């Protein structure tokens, strides 16, 4: 019996969050090696199970399984087949990206969408590229009315540190409503995804505040405060940061990320809640730059450390204010 097992990781923003909601803006996004796993097996009828819920479904619409069901329908549409024409399967997804009911905020909807597409692509021997996975997953989320930038999808589909330049989602959503999936996928959406290869020896640390935040709600709260000045200055700092990572320019990594952090602080006081302010303050006197990540208001923050001993001091300081180290890895 055929059985396929695949994984997708999470993601966190290093720079460019909020700005990247505007077409043409760039963000730097890091893949996080905390995984969701999908197991697909041959079956008599389609059966879907996620450990987020305590029941399984088929393809009869179910609000909790809408993301998985829509991802499957997207793939079938892409293949020009109906569900009845395709070999049936059971799909089981595990790995909640949370602990004790509190989510990490490293990407769940994006991870689930890419994971479902990746798993079925492997099951049907389709060998889809990272770019096609990105487009199919973005198409799926746009169909469901998602308000994110799709930067998380880019990072998770490529499973790498990326610079993502966003596309006009309203335009692509309009195409999805009016044209066939093949026509939509064949168009140039206007995004760019570049893998970043850092040349700078440093450690990347993720601090979890244990305070869940809902990205959708935070975006709705903050987006009206986004100004052309915020966008222009953020774009400038993001590009400086990307170049600095690639050319081992430590000082510019630190100053650009400090400037991005200050811009977020100025955008809305809701972004840096007390825990994220403490996460940031823990860098004091260390060869480290820390900041909030993503929509803020809770979830995770990040730090880049240029000194091994300072990394350990930072972790200790985080623990003292109730912030848990979720991931730590070499960036270069």
CSV table of C-alpha atoms in Angstrom, one decimal, residues 38-209:
chain,number,residue,atom,x,y,z
A,38,UNK,CA,1.3,14.8,6.9
A,39,UNK,CA,0.8,11.1,6.2
A,40,UNK,CA,-1.1,10.1,3.0
A,41,UNK,CA,-2.2,6.6,2.3
A,42,UNK,CA,-4.3,4.9,-0.3
A,43,UNK,CA,-7.9,4.6,0.8
A,44,UNK,CA,-11.3,3.7,-0.5
A,45,UNK,CA,-12.7,7.2,0.1
A,46,UNK,CA,-11.1,10.6,0.9
A,47,UNK,CA,-10.6,10.9,4.7
A,48,UNK,CA,-9.1,13.9,6.4
A,49,UNK,CA,-7.9,14.2,10.0
A,50,UNK,CA,-6.0,16.9,11.8
A,51,UNK,CA,-4.9,16.7,15.5
A,52,UNK,CA,-6.2,20.2,15.9
A,53,UNK,CA,-9.7,18.6,16.0
A,54,UNK,CA,-11.0,15.4,17.5
A,55,UNK,CA,-12.8,14.1,14.4
A,56,UNK,CA,-12.2,13.2,10.8
A,57,UNK,CA,-14.1,14.4,7.7
A,58,UNK,CA,-14.4,13.6,4.0
A,59,UNK,CA,-15.0,16.3,1.4
A,60,UNK,CA,-18.4,17.4,2.7
A,61,UNK,CA,-17.8,21.1,3.6
A,62,UNK,CA,-16.7,21.5,7.2
A,63,UNK,CA,-15.7,24.9,8.5
A,64,UNK,CA,-12.8,23.6,10.6
A,65,UNK,CA,-11.4,21.6,7.7
A,66,UNK,CA,-12.1,24.4,5.1
A,67,UNK,CA,-8.4,25.1,4.6
A,68,UNK,CA,-7.5,21.5,4.0
A,69,UNK,CA,-10.5,20.9,1.8
A,70,UNK,CA,-9.9,24.0,-0.3
A,71,UNK,CA,-6.2,23.0,-0.7
A,72,UNK,CA,-7.3,19.6,-2.1
A,73,UNK,CA,-9.9,21.2,-4.4
A,74,UNK,CA,-7.2,23.7,-5.7
A,75,UNK,CA,-4.9,20.7,-6.6
A,76,UNK,CA,-7.7,18.8,-8.3
A,77,UNK,CA,-8.6,22.0,-10.3
A,78,UNK,CA,-5.0,22.4,-11.2
A,79,UNK,CA,-4.9,18.9,-12.6
A,80,UNK,CA,-8.2,19.4,-14.3
A,81,UNK,CA,-9.8,16.5,-12.5
A,82,UNK,CA,-12.8,15.9,-10.2
A,83,UNK,CA,-12.3,14.2,-6.8
A,84,UNK,CA,-14.1,11.2,-8.2
A,85,UNK,CA,-11.5,10.8,-11.0
A,86,UNK,CA,-8.5,10.8,-8.6
A,87,UNK,CA,-7.3,7.9,-6.5
A,88,UNK,CA,-8.7,8.3,-3.0
A,89,UNK,CA,-6.6,8.8,0.0
A,90,UNK,CA,-6.5,9.3,3.7
A,91,UNK,CA,-4.6,12.4,4.9
A,92,UNK,CA,-3.5,12.7,8.6
A,93,UNK,CA,-1.9,16.0,9.8
A,94,UNK,CA,-0.1,16.2,13.1
A,95,UNK,CA,2.0,18.8,14.8
A,96,UNK,CA,-0.1,21.7,16.2
A,97,UNK,CA,2.7,24.3,16.5
A,98,UNK,CA,1.4,25.0,20.0
A,99,UNK,CA,1.9,24.0,23.6
A,100,UNK,CA,-0.8,23.5,26.3
A,101,UNK,CA,-3.3,25.1,23.9
A,102,UNK,CA,-1.2,28.2,23.3
A,103,UNK,CA,0.0,28.6,19.7
A,104,UNK,CA,3.5,29.6,18.9
A,105,UNK,CA,2.6,32.0,16.1
A,106,UNK,CA,5.1,30.6,13.6
A,107,UNK,CA,2.5,29.9,10.9
A,108,UNK,CA,-0.4,27.5,11.1
A,109,UNK,CA,-2.8,28.3,8.2
A,110,UNK,CA,0.2,28.8,5.8
A,111,UNK,CA,1.8,25.6,7.0
A,112,UNK,CA,-1.3,23.5,6.7
A,113,UNK,CA,-2.0,24.8,3.1
A,114,UNK,CA,1.5,24.2,1.9
A,115,UNK,CA,1.6,20.8,3.7
A,116,UNK,CA,-1.6,19.5,2.2
A,117,UNK,CA,-0.5,20.5,-1.3
A,118,UNK,CA,3.0,19.1,-0.8
A,119,UNK,CA,1.7,15.8,0.6
A,120,UNK,CA,-0.8,15.2,-2.3
A,121,UNK,CA,1.8,16.4,-4.8
A,122,UNK,CA,4.1,13.6,-3.5
A,123,UNK,CA,1.2,11.1,-3.3
A,124,UNK,CA,0.3,11.7,-7.0
A,125,UNK,CA,4.0,11.9,-8.1
A,126,UNK,CA,3.5,15.4,-9.4
A,127,UNK,CA,6.9,16.8,-8.3
A,128,UNK,CA,5.7,20.4,-8.0
A,129,UNK,CA,8.4,23.1,-7.7
A,130,UNK,CA,8.5,25.4,-4.6
A,131,UNK,CA,7.2,28.2,-6.9
A,132,UNK,CA,4.2,26.3,-8.1
A,133,UNK,CA,3.5,25.2,-4.4
A,134,UNK,CA,3.7,28.9,-3.5
A,135,UNK,CA,1.2,29.9,-6.2
A,136,UNK,CA,-1.2,27.1,-5.5
A,137,UNK,CA,-1.2,27.8,-1.7
A,138,UNK,CA,-1.6,31.6,-2.3
A,139,UNK,CA,-4.5,30.8,-4.7
A,140,UNK,CA,-6.1,28.7,-2.0
A,141,UNK,CA,-5.9,31.3,0.7
A,142,UNK,CA,-7.1,34.1,-1.6
A,143,UNK,CA,-10.1,32.0,-2.4
A,144,UNK,CA,-10.9,31.8,1.3
A,145,UNK,CA,-10.5,35.6,1.7
A,146,UNK,CA,-7.2,35.6,3.7
A,147,UNK,CA,-5.8,39.1,4.4
A,148,UNK,CA,-2.1,38.2,4.8
A,149,UNK,CA,0.7,39.1,2.5
A,150,UNK,CA,1.5,35.5,1.5
A,151,UNK,CA,5.1,36.0,2.8
A,152,UNK,CA,4.6,33.1,5.2
A,153,UNK,CA,3.6,30.9,2.2
A,154,UNK,CA,6.8,31.9,0.3
A,155,UNK,CA,9.0,31.1,3.2
A,156,UNK,CA,7.3,27.8,4.0
A,157,UNK,CA,7.1,26.6,0.4
A,158,UNK,CA,10.8,27.4,-0.2
A,159,UNK,CA,11.7,26.2,3.4
A,160,UNK,CA,14.5,28.8,3.5
A,161,UNK,CA,15.5,32.2,4.6
A,162,UNK,CA,13.9,34.4,1.9
A,163,UNK,CA,13.4,38.0,0.7
A,164,UNK,CA,9.8,38.1,-0.5
A,165,UNK,CA,8.5,41.1,-2.5
A,166,UNK,CA,4.7,41.1,-2.4
A,167,UNK,CA,2.2,41.1,-5.2
A,168,UNK,CA,-1.2,42.8,-5.8
A,169,UNK,CA,-3.5,40.3,-4.0
A,170,UNK,CA,-6.7,42.1,-5.0
A,171,UNK,CA,-5.7,41.8,-8.6
A,172,UNK,CA,-4.9,38.1,-8.3
A,173,UNK,CA,-8.1,37.5,-6.2
A,174,UNK,CA,-10.1,39.1,-9.1
A,175,UNK,CA,-8.4,36.8,-11.6
A,176,UNK,CA,-9.2,33.7,-9.4
A,177,UNK,CA,-12.9,34.8,-9.5
A,178,UNK,CA,-13.1,35.3,-13.2
A,179,UNK,CA,-10.6,32.9,-14.9
A,180,UNK,CA,-9.5,29.3,-14.9
A,181,UNK,CA,-6.8,28.2,-12.4
A,182,UNK,CA,-4.4,27.5,-15.3
A,183,UNK,CA,-4.9,31.0,-16.7
A,184,UNK,CA,-4.3,32.5,-13.3
A,185,UNK,CA,-1.2,30.4,-12.6
A,186,UNK,CA,0.3,31.3,-16.0
A,187,UNK,CA,0.1,35.0,-15.4
A,188,UNK,CA,3.0,37.0,-13.9
A,189,UNK,CA,1.7,38.0,-10.5
A,190,UNK,CA,4.6,40.4,-9.9
A,191,UNK,CA,6.1,38.9,-6.7
A,192,UNK,CA,9.7,38.0,-6.1
A,193,UNK,CA,11.1,35.3,-3.9
A,194,UNK,CA,14.9,35.2,-3.3
A,195,UNK,CA,16.8,32.8,-1.1
A,196,UNK,CA,19.2,34.7,1.2
A,197,UNK,CA,22.6,33.1,2.0
A,198,UNK,CA,24.0,34.9,5.0
A,199,UNK,CA,27.7,35.3,5.1
A,200,UNK,CA,27.8,36.5,8.7
A,201,UNK,CA,28.5,34.0,11.5
A,202,UNK,CA,25.7,34.6,14.0
A,203,UNK,CA,23.0,32.8,15.9
A,204,UNK,CA,19.3,33.2,15.3
A,205,UNK,CA,17.1,32.9,18.4
A,206,UNK,CA,13.3,32.7,18.8
A,207,UNK,CA,11.7,33.8,22.0
A,208,UNK,CA,8.1,32.7,22.7
A,209,UNK,CA,6.1,35.1,24.9
